[in-house]
PDB file of C-alpha atoms in Angstrom:
ATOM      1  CA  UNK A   1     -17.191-103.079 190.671  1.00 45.00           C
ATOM      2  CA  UNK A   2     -19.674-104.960 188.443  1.00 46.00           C
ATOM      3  CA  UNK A   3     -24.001-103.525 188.481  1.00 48.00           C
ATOM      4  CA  UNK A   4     -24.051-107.381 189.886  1.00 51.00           C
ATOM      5  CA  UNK A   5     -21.766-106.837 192.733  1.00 54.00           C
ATOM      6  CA  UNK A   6     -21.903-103.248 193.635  1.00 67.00           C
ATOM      7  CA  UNK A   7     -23.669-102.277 197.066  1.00 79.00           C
ATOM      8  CA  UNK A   8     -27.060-101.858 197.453  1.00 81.00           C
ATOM      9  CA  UNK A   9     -28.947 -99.137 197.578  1.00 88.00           C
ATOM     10  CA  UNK A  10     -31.091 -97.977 199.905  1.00 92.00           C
ATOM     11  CA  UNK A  11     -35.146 -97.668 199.762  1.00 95.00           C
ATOM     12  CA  UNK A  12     -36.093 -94.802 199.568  1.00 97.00           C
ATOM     13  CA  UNK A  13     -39.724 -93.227 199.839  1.00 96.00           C
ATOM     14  CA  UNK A  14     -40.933 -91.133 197.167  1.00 97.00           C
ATOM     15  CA  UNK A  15     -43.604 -88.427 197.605  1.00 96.00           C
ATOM     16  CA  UNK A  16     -45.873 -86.185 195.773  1.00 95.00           C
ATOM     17  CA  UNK A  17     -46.922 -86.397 191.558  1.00 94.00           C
ATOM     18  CA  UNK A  18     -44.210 -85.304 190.163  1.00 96.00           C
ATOM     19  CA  UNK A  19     -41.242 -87.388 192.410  1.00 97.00           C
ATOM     20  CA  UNK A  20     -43.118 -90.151 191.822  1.00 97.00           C
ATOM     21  CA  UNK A  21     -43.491 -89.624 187.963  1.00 96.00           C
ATOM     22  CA  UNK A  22     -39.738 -88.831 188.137  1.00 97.00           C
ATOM     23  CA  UNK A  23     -38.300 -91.907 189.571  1.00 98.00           C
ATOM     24  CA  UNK A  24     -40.986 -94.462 187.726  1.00 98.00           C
ATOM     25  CA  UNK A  25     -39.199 -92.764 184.339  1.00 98.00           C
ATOM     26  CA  UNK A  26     -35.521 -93.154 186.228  1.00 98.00           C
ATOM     27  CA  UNK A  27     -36.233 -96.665 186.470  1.00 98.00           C
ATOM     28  CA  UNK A  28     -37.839 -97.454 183.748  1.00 98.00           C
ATOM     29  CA  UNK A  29     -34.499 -95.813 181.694  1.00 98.00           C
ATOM     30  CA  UNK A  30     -32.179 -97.765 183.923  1.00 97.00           C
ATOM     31  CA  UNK A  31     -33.387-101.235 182.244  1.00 97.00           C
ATOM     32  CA  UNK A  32     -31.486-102.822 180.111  1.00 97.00           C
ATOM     33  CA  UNK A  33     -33.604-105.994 179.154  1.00 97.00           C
ATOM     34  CA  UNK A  34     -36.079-106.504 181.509  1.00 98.00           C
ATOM     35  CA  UNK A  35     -39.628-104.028 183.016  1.00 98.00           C
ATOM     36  CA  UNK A  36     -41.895-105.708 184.938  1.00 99.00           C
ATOM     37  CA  UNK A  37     -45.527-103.617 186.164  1.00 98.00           C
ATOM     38  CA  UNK A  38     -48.132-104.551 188.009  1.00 97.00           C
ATOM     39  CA  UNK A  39     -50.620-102.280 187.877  1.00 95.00           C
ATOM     40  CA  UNK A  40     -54.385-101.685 189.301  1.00 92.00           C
ATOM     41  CA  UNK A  41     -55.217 -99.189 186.180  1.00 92.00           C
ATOM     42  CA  UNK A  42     -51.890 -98.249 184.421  1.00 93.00           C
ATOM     43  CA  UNK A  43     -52.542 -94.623 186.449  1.00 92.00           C
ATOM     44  CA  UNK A  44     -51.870 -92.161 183.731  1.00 93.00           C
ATOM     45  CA  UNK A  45     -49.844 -89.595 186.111  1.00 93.00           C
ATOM     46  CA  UNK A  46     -47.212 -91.986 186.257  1.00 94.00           C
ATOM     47  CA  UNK A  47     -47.518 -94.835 183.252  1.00 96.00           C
ATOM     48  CA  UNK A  48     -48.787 -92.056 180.284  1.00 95.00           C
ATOM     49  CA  UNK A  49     -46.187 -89.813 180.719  1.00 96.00           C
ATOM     50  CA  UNK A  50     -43.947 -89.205 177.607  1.00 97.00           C
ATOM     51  CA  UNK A  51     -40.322 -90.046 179.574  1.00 97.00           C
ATOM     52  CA  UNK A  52     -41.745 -93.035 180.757  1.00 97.00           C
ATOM     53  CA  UNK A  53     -43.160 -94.196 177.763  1.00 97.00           C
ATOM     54  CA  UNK A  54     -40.039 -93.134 175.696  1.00 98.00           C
ATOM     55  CA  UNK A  55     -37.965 -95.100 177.758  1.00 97.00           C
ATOM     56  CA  UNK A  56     -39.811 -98.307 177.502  1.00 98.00           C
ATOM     57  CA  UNK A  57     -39.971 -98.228 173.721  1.00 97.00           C
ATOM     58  CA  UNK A  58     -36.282 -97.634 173.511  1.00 97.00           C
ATOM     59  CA  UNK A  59     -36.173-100.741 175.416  1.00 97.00           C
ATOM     60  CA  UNK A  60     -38.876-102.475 173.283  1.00 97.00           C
ATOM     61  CA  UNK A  61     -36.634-101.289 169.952  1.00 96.00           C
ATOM     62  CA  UNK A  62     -33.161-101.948 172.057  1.00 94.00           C
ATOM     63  CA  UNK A  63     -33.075-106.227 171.307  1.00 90.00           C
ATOM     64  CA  UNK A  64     -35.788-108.676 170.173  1.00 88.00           C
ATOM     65  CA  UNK A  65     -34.832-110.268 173.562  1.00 92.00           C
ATOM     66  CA  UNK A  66     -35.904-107.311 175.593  1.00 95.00           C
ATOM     67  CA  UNK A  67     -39.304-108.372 177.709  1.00 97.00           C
ATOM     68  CA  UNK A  68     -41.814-105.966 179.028  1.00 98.00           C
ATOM     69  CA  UNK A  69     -44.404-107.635 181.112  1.00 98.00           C
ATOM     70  CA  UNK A  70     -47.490-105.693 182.271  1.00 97.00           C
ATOM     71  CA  UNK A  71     -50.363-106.935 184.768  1.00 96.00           C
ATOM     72  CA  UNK A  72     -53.008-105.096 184.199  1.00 95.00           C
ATOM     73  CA  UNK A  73     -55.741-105.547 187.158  1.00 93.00           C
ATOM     74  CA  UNK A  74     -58.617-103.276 185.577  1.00 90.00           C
ATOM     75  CA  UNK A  75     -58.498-102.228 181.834  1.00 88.00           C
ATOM     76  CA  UNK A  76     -61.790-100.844 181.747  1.00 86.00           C
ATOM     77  CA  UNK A  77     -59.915 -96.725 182.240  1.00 89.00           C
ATOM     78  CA  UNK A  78     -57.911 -97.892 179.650  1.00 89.00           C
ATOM     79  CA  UNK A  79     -60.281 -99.484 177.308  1.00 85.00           C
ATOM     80  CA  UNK A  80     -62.568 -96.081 177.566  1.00 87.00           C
ATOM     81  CA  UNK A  81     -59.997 -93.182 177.883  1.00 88.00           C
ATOM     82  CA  UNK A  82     -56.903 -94.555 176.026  1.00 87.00           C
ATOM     83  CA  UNK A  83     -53.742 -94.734 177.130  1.00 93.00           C
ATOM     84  CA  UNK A  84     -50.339 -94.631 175.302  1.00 95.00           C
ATOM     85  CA  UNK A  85     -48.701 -97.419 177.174  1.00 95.00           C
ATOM     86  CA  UNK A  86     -51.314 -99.942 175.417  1.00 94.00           C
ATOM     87  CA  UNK A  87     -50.927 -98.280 172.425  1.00 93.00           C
ATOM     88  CA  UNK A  88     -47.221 -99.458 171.991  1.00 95.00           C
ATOM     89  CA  UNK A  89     -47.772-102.413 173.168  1.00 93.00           C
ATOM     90  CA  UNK A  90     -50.018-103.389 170.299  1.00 91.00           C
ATOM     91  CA  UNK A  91     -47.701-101.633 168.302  1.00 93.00           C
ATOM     92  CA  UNK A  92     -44.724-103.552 169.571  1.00 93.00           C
ATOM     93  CA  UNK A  93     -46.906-106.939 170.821  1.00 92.00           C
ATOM     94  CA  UNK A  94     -43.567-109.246 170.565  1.00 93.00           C
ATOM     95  CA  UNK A  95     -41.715-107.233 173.325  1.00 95.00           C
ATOM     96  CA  UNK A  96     -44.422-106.117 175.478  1.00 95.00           C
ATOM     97  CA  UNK A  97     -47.413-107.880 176.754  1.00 95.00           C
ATOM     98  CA  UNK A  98     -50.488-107.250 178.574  1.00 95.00           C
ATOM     99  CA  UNK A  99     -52.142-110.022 180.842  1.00 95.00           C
ATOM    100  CA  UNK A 100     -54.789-109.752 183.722  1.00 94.00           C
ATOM    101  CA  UNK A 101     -53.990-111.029 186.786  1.00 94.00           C
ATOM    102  CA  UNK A 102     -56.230-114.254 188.289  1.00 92.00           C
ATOM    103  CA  UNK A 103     -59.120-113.275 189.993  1.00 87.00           C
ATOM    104  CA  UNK A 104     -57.367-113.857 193.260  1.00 84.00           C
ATOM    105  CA  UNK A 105     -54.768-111.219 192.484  1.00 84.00           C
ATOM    106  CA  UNK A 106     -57.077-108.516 191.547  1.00 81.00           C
ATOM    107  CA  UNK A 107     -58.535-107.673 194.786  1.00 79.00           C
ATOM    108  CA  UNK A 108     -55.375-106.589 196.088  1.00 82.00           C
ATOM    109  CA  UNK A 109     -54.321-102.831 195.481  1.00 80.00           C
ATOM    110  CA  UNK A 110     -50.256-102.620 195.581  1.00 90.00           C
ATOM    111  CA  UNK A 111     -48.329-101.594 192.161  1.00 94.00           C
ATOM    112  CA  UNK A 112     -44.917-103.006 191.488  1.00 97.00           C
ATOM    113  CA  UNK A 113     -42.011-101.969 188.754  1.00 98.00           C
ATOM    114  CA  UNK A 114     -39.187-104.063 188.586  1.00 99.00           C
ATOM    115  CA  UNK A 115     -36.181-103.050 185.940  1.00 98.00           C
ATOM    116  CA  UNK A 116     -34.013-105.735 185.458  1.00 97.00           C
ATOM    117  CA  UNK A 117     -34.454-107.373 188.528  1.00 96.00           C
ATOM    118  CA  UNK A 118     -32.611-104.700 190.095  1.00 96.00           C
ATOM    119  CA  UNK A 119     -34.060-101.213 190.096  1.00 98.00           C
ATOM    120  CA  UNK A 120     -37.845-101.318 191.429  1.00 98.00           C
ATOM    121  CA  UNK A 121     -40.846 -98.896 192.559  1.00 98.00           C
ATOM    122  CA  UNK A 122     -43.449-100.107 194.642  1.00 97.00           C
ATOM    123  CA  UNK A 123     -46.817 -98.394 195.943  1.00 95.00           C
ATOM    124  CA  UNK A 124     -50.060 -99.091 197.602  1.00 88.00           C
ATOM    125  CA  UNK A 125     -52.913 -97.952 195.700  1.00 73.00           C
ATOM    126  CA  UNK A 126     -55.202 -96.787 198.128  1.00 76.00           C
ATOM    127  CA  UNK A 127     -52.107 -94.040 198.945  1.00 80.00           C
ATOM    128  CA  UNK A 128     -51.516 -92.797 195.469  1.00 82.00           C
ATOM    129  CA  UNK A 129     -48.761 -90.125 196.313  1.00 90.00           C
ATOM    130  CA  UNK A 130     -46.486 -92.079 198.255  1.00 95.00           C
ATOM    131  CA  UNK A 131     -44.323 -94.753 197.448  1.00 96.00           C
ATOM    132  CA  UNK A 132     -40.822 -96.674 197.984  1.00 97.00           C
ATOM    133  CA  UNK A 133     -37.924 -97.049 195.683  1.00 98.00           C
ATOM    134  CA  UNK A 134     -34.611 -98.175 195.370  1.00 98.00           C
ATOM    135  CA  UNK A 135     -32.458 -97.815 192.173  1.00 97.00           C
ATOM    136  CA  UNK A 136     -30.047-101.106 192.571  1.00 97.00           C
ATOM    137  CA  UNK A 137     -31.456-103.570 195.073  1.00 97.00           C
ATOM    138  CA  UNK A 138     -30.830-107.092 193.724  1.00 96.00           C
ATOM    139  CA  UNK A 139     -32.381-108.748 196.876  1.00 96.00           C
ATOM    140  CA  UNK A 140     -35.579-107.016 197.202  1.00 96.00           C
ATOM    141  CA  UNK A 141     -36.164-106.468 193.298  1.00 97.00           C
ATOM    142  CA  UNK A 142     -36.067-110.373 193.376  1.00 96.00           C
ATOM    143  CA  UNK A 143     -38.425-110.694 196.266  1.00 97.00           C
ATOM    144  CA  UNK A 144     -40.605-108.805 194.536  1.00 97.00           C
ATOM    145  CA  UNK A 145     -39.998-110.486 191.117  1.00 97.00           C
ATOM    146  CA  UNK A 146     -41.037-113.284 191.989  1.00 97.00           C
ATOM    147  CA  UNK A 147     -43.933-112.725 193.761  1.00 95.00           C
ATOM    148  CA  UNK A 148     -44.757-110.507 189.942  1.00 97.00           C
ATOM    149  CA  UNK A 149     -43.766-113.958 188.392  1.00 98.00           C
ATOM    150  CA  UNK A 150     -46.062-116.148 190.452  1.00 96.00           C
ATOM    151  CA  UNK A 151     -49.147-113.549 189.616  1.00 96.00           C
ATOM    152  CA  UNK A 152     -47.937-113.571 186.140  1.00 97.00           C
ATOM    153  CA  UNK A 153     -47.957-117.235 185.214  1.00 97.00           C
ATOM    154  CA  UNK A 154     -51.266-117.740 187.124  1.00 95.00           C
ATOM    155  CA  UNK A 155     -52.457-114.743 184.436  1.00 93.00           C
ATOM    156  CA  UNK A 156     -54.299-114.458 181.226  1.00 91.00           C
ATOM    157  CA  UNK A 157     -53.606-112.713 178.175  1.00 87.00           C
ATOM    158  CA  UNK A 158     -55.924-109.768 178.247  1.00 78.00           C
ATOM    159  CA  UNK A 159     -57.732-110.125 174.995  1.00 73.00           C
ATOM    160  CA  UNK A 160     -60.011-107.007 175.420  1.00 70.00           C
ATOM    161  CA  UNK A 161     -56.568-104.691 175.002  1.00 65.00           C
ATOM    162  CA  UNK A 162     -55.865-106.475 172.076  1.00 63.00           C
ATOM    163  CA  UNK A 163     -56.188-104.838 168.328  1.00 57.00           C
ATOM    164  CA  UNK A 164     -55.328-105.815 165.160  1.00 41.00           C
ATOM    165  CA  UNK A 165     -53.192-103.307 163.299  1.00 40.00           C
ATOM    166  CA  UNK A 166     -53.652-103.438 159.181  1.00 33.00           C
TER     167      UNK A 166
END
């Protein structure tokens, strides 16, 4: 049985720092060409974390066709306390990029990671420790993908992350 045609699996929630951290990384290893994250503040327990960020720069290095999308709602943590995740991405600009959502996207506070259209992690904000995640759900994943997809198109490249590396 193909990844395409093998069962589902089921949502599951995910509690606490470190399960949360753990699956985000599981995930974000599972891809093959594709990470999608929507993000309020790319919240460094989970998005700063060396097995995340390992495993999306193995998938930035994997193919010149692999995509990493990131919707960034506020950059302003970012912009004043680092974080690694922008840091490869203007290292590696042509496979991952940074926009901010339109205005009528960033009011909302739910965070979204999508893998391949497949595997995906998905949180509300204002409950930080708790969140839902399945590791092979074509269906959902695509709900959710394209709701990322409709933000994303409607976004802007976020020109404040942006550096130019000599």
């Amino acid at each position: 049985m193909s990844a395409e045609t093998a069962s589902p699996s089921p949502e599951f929630s995910v509690e606490g720092v470190l399960e949360l951290r753990r699956v985000c990384a599981e995930i974000t290893a599972q891809a093959n060409r594709t990470i999608d994250l929507l993000s309020n503040e790319l919240d460094a327990m989970l998005y700063d974390q060396k097995p995340f960020l390992e495993s999306i720069k193995q998938l930035a290095l994997r193919s010149h066709q692999s995509r990493i999308r990131i919707l960034l709602r506020d950059n302003s943590r970012a912009q004043r306390e680092g974080h690694r995740l922008v840091e490869l991405a203007r290292q590696l600009p042509s496979n991952i990029e940074i926009r901010r959502p339109a205005e009528a996207h960033c009011q909302q506070s739910d965070e979204l990671l999508i893998a391949d259209g497949s595997g995906y992690f998905r949180r509300d904000e204002r409950n930080r420790t708790l969140g839902f995640a399945s590791y092979r759900n074509r269906l959902q994943a695509e709900q959710l993908g394209r709701r990322f997809e409709e933000i994303w198109q409607q976004g802007s490249n976020d020109s404040d992350l942006r550096r130019l590396h000599l």
